[in-house]
Coordinates of C-alpha atoms in Angstrom, one line a residue:
X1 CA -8.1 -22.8 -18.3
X2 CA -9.1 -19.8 -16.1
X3 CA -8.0 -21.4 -13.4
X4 CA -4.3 -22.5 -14.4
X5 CA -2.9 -18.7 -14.3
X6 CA -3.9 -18.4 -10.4
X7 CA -2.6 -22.1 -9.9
X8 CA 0.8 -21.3 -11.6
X9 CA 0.7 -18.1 -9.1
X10 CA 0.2 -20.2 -6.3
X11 CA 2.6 -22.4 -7.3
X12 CA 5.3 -19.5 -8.3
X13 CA 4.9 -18.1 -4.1
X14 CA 4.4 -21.5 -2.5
X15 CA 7.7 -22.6 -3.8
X16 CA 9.5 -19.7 -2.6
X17 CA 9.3 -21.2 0.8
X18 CA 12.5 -22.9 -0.3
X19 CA 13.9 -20.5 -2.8
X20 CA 15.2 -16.8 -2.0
X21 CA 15.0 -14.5 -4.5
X22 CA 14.5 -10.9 -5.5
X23 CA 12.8 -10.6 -8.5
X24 CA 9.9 -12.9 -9.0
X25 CA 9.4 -14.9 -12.0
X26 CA 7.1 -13.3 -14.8
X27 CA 4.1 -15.1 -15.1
X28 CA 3.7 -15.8 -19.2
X29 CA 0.5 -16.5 -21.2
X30 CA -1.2 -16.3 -17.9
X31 CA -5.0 -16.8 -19.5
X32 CA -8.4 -14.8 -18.4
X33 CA -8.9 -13.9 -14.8
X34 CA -9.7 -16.2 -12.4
X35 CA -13.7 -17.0 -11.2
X36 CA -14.4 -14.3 -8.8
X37 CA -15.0 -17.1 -6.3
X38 CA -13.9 -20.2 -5.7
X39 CA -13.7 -22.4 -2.8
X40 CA -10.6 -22.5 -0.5
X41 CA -7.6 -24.6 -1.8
X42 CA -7.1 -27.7 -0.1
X43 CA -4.1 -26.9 2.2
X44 CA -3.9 -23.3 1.6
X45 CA -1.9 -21.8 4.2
X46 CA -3.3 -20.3 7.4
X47 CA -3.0 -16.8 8.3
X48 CA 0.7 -16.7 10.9
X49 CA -0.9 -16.1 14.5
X50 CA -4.2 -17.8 13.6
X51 CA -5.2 -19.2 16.4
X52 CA -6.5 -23.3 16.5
X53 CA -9.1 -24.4 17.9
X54 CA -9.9 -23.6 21.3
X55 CA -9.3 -26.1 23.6
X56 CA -12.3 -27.1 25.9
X57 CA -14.6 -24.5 24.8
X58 CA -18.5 -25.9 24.8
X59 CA -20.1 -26.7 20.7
X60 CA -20.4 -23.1 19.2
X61 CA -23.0 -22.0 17.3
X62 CA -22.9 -21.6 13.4
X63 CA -24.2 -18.3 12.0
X64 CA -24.5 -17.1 8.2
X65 CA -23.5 -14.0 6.9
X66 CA -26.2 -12.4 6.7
X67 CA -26.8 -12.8 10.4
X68 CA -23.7 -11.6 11.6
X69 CA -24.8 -8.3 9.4
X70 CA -27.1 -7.7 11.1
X71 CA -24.8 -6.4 14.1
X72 CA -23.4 -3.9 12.2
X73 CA -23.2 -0.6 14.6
X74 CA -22.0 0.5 17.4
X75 CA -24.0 -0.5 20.2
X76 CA -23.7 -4.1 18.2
X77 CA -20.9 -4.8 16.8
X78 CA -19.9 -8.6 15.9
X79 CA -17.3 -9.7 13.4
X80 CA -15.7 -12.4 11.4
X81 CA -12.4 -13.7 11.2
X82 CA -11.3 -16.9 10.1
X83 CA -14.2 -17.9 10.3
X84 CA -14.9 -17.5 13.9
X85 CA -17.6 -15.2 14.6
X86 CA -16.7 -12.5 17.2
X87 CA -19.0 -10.1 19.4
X88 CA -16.2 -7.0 19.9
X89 CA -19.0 -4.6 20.9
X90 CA -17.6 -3.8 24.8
X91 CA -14.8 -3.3 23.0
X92 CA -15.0 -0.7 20.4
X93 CA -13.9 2.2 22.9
X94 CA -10.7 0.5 24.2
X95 CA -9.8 -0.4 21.0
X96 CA -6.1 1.2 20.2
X97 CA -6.2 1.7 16.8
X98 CA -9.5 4.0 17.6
X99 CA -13.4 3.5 16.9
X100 CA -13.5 4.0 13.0
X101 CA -12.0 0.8 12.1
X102 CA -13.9 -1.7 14.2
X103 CA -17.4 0.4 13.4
X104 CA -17.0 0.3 9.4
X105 CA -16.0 -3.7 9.5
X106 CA -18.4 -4.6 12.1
X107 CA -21.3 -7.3 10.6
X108 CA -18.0 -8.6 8.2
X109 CA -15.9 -10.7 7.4
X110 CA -12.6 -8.6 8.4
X111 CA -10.1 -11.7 8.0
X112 CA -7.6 -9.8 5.6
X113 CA -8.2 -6.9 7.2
X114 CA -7.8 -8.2 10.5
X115 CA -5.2 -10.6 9.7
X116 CA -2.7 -7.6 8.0
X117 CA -3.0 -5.1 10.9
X118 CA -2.6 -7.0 14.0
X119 CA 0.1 -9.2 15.2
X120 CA 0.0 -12.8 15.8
X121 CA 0.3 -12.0 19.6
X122 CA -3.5 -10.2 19.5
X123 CA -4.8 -13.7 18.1
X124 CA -4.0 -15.8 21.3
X125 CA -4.6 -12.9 23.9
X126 CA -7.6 -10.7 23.0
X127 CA -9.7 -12.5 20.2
X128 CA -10.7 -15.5 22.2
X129 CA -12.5 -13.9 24.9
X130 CA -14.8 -12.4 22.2
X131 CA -15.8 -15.6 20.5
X132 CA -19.8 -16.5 20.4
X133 CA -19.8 -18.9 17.1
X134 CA -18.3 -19.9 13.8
X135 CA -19.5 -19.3 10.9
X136 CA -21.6 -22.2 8.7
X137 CA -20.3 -24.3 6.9
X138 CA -20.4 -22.9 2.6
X139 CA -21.0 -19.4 4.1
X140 CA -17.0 -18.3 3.6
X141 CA -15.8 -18.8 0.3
X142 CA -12.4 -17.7 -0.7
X143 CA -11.4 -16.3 -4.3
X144 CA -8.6 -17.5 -6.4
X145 CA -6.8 -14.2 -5.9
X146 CA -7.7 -13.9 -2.0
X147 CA -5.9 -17.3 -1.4
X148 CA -2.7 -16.1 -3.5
X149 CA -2.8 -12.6 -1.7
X150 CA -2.2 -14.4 1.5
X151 CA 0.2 -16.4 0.0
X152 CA 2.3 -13.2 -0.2
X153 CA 1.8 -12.2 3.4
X154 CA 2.9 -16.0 4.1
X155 CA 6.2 -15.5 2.1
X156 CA 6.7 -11.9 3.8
X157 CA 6.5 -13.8 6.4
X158 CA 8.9 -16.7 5.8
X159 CA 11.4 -14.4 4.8
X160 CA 11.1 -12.3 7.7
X161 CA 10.0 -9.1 5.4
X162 CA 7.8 -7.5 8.0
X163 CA 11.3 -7.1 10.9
X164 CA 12.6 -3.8 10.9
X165 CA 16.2 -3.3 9.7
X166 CA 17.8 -0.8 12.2
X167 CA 20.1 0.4 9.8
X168 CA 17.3 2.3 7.7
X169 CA 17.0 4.1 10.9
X170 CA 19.8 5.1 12.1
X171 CA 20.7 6.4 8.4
X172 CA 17.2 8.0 8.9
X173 CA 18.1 9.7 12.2
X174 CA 21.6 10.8 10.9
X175 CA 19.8 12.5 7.7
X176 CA 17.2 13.9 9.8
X177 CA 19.4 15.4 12.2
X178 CA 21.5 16.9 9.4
X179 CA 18.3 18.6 8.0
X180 CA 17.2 20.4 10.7
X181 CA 20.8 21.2 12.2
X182 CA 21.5 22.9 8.6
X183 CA 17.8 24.5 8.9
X184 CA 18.4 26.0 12.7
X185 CA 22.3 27.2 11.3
X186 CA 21.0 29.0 8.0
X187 CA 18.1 30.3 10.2
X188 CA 19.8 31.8 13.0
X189 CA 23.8 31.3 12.3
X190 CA 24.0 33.5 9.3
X191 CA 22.9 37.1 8.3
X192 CA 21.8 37.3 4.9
X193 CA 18.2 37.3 4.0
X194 CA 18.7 34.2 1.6
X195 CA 20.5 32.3 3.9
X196 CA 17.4 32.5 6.2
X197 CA 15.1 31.6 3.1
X198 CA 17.4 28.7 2.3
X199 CA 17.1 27.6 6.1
X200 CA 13.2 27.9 6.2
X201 CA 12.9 25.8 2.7
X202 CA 15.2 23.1 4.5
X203 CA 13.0 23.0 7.4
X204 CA 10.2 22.7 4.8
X205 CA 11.5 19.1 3.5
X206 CA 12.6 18.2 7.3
X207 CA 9.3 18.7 8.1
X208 CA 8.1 16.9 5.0
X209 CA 10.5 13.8 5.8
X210 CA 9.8 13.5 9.3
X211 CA 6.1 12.9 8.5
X212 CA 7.6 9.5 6.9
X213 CA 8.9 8.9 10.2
X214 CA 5.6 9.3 12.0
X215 CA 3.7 7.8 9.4
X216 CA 6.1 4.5 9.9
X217 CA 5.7 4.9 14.0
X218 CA 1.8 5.4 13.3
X219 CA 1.4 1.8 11.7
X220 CA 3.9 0.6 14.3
X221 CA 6.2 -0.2 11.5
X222 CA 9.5 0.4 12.8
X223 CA 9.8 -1.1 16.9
X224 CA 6.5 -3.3 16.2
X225 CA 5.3 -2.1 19.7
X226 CA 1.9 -0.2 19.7
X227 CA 2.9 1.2 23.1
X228 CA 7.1 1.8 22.0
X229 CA 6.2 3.2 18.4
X230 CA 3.2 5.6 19.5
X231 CA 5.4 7.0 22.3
X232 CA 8.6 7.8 20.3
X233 CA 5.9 9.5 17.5
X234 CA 4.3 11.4 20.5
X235 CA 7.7 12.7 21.2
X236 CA 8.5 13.6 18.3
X237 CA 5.3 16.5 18.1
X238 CA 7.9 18.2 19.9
X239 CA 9.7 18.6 16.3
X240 CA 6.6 18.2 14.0
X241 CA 3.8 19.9 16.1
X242 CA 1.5 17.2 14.9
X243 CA -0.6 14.9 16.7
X244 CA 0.1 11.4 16.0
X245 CA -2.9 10.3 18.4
X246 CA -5.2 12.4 16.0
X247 CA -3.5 10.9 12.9
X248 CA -4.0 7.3 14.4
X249 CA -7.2 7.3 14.5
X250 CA -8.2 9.9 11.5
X251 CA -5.6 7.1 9.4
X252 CA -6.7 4.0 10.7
X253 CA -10.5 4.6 9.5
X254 CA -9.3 5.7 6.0
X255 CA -7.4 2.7 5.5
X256 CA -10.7 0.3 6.7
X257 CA -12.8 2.8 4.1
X258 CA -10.3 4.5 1.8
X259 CA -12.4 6.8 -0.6
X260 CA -15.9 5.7 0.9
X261 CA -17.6 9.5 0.8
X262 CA -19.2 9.2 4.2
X263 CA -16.7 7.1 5.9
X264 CA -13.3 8.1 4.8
X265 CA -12.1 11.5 6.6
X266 CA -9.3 11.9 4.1
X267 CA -11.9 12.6 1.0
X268 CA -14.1 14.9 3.6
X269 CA -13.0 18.3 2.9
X270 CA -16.0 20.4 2.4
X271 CA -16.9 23.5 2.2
X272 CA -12.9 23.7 0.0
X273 CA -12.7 20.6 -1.8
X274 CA -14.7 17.6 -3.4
X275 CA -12.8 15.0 -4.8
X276 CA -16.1 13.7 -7.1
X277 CA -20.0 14.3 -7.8
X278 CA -21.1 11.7 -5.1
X279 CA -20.1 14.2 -2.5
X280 CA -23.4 16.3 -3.4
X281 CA -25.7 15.0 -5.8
X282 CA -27.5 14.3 -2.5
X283 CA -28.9 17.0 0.1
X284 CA -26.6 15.9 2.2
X285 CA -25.1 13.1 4.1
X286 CA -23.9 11.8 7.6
X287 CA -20.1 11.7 7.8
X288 CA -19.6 8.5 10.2
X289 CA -15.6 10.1 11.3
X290 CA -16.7 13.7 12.3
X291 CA -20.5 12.4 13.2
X292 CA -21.8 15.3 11.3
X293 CA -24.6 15.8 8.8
X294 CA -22.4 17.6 6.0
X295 CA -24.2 19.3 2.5
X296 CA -23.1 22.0 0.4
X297 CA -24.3 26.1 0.7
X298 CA -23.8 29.0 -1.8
X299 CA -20.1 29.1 -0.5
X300 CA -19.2 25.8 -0.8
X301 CA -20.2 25.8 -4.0
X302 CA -18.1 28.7 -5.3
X303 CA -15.3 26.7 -3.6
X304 CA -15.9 24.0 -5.7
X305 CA -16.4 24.7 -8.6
X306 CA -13.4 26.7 -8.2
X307 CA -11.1 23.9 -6.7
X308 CA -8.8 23.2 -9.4
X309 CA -7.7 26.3 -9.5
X310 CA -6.5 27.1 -5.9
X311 CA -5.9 23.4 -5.0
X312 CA -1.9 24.0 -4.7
X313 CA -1.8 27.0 -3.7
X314 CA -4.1 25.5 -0.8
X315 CA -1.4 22.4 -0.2
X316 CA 1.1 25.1 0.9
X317 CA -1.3 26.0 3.5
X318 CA -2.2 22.4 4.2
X319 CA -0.2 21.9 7.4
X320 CA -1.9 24.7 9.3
X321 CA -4.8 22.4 8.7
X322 CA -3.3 19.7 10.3
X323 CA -1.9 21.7 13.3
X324 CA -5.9 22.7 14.2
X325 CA -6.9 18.8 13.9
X326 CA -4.4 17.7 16.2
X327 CA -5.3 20.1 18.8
X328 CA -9.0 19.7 18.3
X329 CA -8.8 16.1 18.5
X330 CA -6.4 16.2 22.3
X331 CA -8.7 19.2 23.6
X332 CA -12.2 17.5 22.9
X333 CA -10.9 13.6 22.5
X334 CA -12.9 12.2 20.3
X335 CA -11.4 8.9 19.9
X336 CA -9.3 6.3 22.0
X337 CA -6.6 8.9 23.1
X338 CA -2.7 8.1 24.1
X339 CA 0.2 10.1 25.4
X340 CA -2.3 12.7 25.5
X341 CA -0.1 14.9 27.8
X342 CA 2.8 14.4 26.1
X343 CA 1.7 15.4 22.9
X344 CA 0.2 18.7 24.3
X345 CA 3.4 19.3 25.9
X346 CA 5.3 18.5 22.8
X347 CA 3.3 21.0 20.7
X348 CA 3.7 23.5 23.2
X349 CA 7.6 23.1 22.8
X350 CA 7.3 23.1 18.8
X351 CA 5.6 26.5 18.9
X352 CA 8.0 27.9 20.5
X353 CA 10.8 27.1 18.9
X354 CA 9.6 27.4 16.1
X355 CA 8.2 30.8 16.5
X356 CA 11.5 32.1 18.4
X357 CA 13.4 30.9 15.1
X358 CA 11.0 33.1 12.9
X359 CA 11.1 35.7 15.4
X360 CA 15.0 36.0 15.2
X361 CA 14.9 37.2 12.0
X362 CA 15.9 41.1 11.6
X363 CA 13.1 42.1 10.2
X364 CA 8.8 41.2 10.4
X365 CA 9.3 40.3 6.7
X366 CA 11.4 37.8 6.6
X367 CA 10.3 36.1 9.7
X368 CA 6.9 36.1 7.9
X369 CA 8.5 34.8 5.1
X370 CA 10.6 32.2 7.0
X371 CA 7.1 30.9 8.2
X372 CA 5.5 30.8 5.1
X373 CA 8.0 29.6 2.8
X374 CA 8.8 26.6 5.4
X375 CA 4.9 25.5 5.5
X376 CA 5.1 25.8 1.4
X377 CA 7.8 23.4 0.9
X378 CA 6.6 20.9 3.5
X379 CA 3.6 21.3 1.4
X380 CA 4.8 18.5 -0.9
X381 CA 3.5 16.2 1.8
X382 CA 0.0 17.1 1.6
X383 CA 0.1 16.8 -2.3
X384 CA 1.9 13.4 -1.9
X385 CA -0.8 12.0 0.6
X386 CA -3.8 12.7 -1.6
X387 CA -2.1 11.8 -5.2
X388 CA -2.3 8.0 -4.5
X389 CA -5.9 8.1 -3.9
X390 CA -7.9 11.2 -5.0
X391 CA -7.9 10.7 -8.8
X392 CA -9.0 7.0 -8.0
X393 CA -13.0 5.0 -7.6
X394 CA -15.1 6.6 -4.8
X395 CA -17.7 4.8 -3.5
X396 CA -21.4 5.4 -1.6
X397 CA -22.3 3.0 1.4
X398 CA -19.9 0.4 2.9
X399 CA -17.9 -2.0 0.9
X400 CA -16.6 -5.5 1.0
X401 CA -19.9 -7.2 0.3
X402 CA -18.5 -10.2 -1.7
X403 CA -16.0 -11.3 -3.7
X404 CA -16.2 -7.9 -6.0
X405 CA -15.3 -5.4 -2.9
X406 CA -13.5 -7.6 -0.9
X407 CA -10.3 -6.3 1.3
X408 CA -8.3 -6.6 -1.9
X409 CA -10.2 -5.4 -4.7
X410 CA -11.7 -2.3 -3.3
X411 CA -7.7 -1.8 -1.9
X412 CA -6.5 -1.9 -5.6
X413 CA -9.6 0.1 -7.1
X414 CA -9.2 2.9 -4.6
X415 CA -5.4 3.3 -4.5
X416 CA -2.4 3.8 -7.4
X417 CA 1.7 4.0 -6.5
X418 CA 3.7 6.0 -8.3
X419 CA 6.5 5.0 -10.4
X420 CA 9.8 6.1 -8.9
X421 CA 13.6 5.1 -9.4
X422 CA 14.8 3.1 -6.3
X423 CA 17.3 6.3 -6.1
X424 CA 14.4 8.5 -5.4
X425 CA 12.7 6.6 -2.8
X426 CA 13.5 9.0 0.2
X427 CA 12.1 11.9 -1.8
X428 CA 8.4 10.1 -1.6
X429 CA 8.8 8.6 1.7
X430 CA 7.0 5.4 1.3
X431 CA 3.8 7.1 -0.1
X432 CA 4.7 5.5 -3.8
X433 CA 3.8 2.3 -2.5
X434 CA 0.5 3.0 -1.6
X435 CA -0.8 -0.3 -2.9
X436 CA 1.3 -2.4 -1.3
X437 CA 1.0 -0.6 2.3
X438 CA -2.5 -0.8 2.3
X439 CA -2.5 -4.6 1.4
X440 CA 0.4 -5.1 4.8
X441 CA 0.7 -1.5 6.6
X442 CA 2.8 -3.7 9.0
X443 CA 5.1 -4.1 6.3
X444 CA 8.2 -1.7 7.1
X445 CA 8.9 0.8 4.8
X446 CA 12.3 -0.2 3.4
X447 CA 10.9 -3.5 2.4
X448 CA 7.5 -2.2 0.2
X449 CA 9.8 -2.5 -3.2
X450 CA 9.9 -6.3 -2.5
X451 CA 6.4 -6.4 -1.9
X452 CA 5.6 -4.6 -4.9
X453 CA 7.2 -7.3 -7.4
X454 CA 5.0 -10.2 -5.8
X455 CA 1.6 -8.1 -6.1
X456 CA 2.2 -7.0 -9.2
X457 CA 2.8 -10.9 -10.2
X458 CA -0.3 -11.7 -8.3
X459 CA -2.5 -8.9 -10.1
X460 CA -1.1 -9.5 -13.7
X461 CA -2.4 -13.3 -13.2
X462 CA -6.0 -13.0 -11.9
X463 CA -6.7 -9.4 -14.0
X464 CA -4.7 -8.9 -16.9
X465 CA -4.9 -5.5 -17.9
X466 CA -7.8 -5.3 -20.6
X467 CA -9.5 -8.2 -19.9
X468 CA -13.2 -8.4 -19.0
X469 CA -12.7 -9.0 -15.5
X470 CA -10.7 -6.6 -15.2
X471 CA -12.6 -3.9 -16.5
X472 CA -15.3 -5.2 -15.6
X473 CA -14.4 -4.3 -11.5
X474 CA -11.6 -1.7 -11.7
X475 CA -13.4 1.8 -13.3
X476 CA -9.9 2.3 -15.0
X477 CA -9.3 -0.6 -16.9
X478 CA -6.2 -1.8 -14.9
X479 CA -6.0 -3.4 -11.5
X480 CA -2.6 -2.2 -10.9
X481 CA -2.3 1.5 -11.6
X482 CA 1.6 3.3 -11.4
X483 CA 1.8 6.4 -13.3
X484 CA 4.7 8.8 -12.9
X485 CA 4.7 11.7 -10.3
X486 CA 3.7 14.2 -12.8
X487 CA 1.5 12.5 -14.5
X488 CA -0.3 11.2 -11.2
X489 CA -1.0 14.4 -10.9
X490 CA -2.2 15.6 -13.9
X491 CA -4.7 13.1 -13.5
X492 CA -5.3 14.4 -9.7
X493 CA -5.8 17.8 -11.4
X494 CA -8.8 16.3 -13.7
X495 CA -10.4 14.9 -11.4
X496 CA -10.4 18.2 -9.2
X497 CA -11.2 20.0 -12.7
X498 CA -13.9 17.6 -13.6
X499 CA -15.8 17.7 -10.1
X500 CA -15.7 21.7 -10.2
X501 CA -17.3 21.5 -13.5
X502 CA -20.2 19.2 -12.3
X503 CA -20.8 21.9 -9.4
X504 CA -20.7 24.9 -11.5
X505 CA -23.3 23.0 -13.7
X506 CA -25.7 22.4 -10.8
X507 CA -29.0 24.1 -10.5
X508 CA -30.4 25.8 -7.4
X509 CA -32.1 23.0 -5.5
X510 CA -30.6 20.3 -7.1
X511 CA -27.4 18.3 -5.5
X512 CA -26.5 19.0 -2.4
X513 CA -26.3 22.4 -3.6
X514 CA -28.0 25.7 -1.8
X515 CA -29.6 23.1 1.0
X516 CA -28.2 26.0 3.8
X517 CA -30.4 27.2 6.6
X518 CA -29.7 30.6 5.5
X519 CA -31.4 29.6 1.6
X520 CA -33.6 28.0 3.4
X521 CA -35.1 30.3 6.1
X522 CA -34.9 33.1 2.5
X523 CA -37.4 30.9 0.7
X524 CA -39.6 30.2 3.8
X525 CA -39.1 26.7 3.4
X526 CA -40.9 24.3 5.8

């Protein structure tokens, strides 16, 4: 009985190799969530750009899991991926999408992973010269919902989801053209002090769109070139000021690790923020992205346990932020670095437009204000990045484990959407389909709403909301979380609220809490 809701799923996306449609059927009566493992289906589809067996290569040899874990850092780094058994260590440091990704799967089975970032193309051309074995035989086991997950990548696939359309674009370029031509002419074209105001807010939400843009060229979502899309993002620092080689490789890692508290740079935001208690109710801990041992001193703690109350007030700061990461990261590169030059350069010509524009204005108050009222509407962006994940599970140590963390579950527990009208879709970007990006970041961006009606389908069928399974592995009590805008952030808020109240409650010497060199040296410790 368990079983017959995932079959009827597999069923439902395996026939839509002959059907088109655009609203998948509703899966009724679908009983209790499928066994958290089961062996692979007898003719499941292969992942597209698998690659068969090689031709002429010598007998392999067979390794277990818990082998190939042990190769699990950098100096060592093997992984798995259909079931082929990969040593990717000399590697690591060439590898585009930076070091973070290949470090926090290495000793793994990355298959999903793997399989939902890269295209078919890096299969047959790079993977093969890495191969050392394949994995025993019983040692990769594939759950009921992992086998229908890829069935939706299939269909995607099949009905040739993950192409670009062109139009989106060039509607995109027309409507950001229009933004910042309207900005510059408000800004410098007319006299009155609101006109300039009105100007700066408009170059607020260019700003705030044209990070959709890069965020798209980032995944290499829109050309489906690494080399094509990173360039044309690198270019476009010229009108964003950001870095899209620092966001590649700060991105990529968060995606591998979303809300992991010492892997994931996008929850790593001490001494101002901590998203939850795990950040320090230890002394301290090693943050694997900045290679840093990080803990928590009398100011962080004020900070903290203040959060909730400055947190947006802070967003319409937030891009400054990312204006001193970028440079940091091209300065002292850090990470596999491209179009370094260009992006410097590119800065260098933001700045100074930017600062001419504010500079034009007739008097040091509004050109202050142009400044700071632009950077506080394009501060939307930083609230709309951390909504889909911040109020979500947090985990210690690395996941997918088994069956209960795999690529995903831990995708599902650590991320929400939220719930727009398809009229209102520009206005978030493609950040309300959090879910679904995660799951197929390949996946272009005018083509997530699709996605979104086949994992939904797939989620209702193997973890029905309230069922035991279900709460049993998702901390909420739903798989497939969607609140509304406001009321993603409301919960957001809690969270924020809820952390600050655990810090205030510390006491001295417990946490991570007053572990600073300067407490330290006070009490003569050591």
């Amino acid at each position: 009985g368990c079983l017959a809701g995932a079959a009827t799923v597999s069923a439902s996306i395996a026939c839509r190799t002959r059907l088109e449609f655009t609203r998948p059927p509703r899966v009724a009566g679908v009983p209790a969530a499928a066994p958290a493992v089961a062996a692979p289906a007898a003719g499941a589809p292969a992942h597209a750009g698998q690659p068969p067996a090689h031709a002429g290569q010598p007998t392999l040899r067979e390794y277990t899991l818990a082998e190939v874990g042990k190769h699990c850092s950098r100096g060592d780094a093997w992984i798995v991926v259909d079931e082929r058994v990969y040593d990717v260590t000399r590697f690591i440091d060439a590898h585009p999408g930076g070091v973070g990704p290949i470090l926090n799967l290495a000793g793994k089975d990355c298959t999903d992973v793997f399989a939902n970032y890269h295209a078919a193309r890096v299969y047959d051309r790079m993977l093969p010269a890495y191969l050392i074995g394949t994995m025993a035989a019983g040692e990769i086991v594939v759950a009921p919902h992992v086998a229908d997950f890829r069935r939706i990548r299939q269909e995607l696939l099949r009905r040739g989801l993950f192409e670009t359309d062109s139009r989106f674009y060039l509607k995109m370029l027309a409507w950001h053209c229009t933004l910042w031509l309207c900005a510059m002419y408000l800004s410098l074209g007319c006299d009155s002090c609101g006109a300039h105001m009105l100007g700066a807010a408009l170059m607020g939400v260019f700003w705030q769109q044209l990070a959709g843009i890069g965020h798209d060229l980032g995944h290499s979502g829109v050309t489906h070139s690494f080399r094509r899309d990173h360039l044309v993002g690198s270019l476009l620092s010229a009108f964003m000021g950001l870095s899209v080689g620092w966001w590649k490789s700060d991105h990529n890692t968060h995606h591998v690790v979303c809300n992991a508290v010492e892997h994931d740079p996008n929850i790593q935001h001490l001494p101002m923020l901590a998203i939850t208690d795990k950040v320090f109710r230890r002394p301290r801990f090693w943050d694997t992205y900045h290679r840093k041992w990080v803990g928590m001193d009398d100011a962080a703690h004020w900070l903290v346990s203040h959060q909730h109350l400055f947190f947006y007030p802070l967003m319409a700061l937030g891009r400054w932020n990312l204006y001193a990461q970028g440079l940091i990261y091209l300065l002292t590169q850090p990470d596999k670095t491209h179009f370094r030059k260009t992006e410097l350069a590119g800065i260098a010509v933001y700045f100074g437009w930017v600062l001419g524009t504010a500079l034009s204005m007739p008097s040091w108050a509004e050109s202050v204000g142009w400044v700071m009222l632009s950077h506080a509407v394009a501060g939307i962006l930083h609230v709309q990045i951390v909504l889909s994940h911040w109020s979500m599970h947090t985990y210690e140590g690395r996941a997918y484990n088994g069956a209960d963390d795999e690529w995903y579950v831990t995708t599902m527990r650590t991320t929400m959407n939220v719930a727009t009208p398809p009229w209102l879709d520009w206005v978030h970007i493609g950040l309300q389909f959090q879910i679904e990006h995660h799951l197929f970041p390949r996946l272009p961006r005018h083509n997530l709403r699709i996605a979104r009606d086949m994992v939904r389908e797939v989620v209702e069928a193997h973890f029905p909301a309230g069922s035991a399974e279900c709460k049993r592995l998702f901390p909420l009590g739903v798989a497939y979380h969607e609140p509304g805008f406001f009321a993603g952030n409301l919960e957001m808020w809690r969270v924020l609220r809820s952390a600050a109240y655990a810090a205030r409650g510390a006491k001295r010497g417990e946490h991570g809490f007053w572990q600073s060199a300067l407490w330290e040296g006070m009490s003569l410790a050591g």
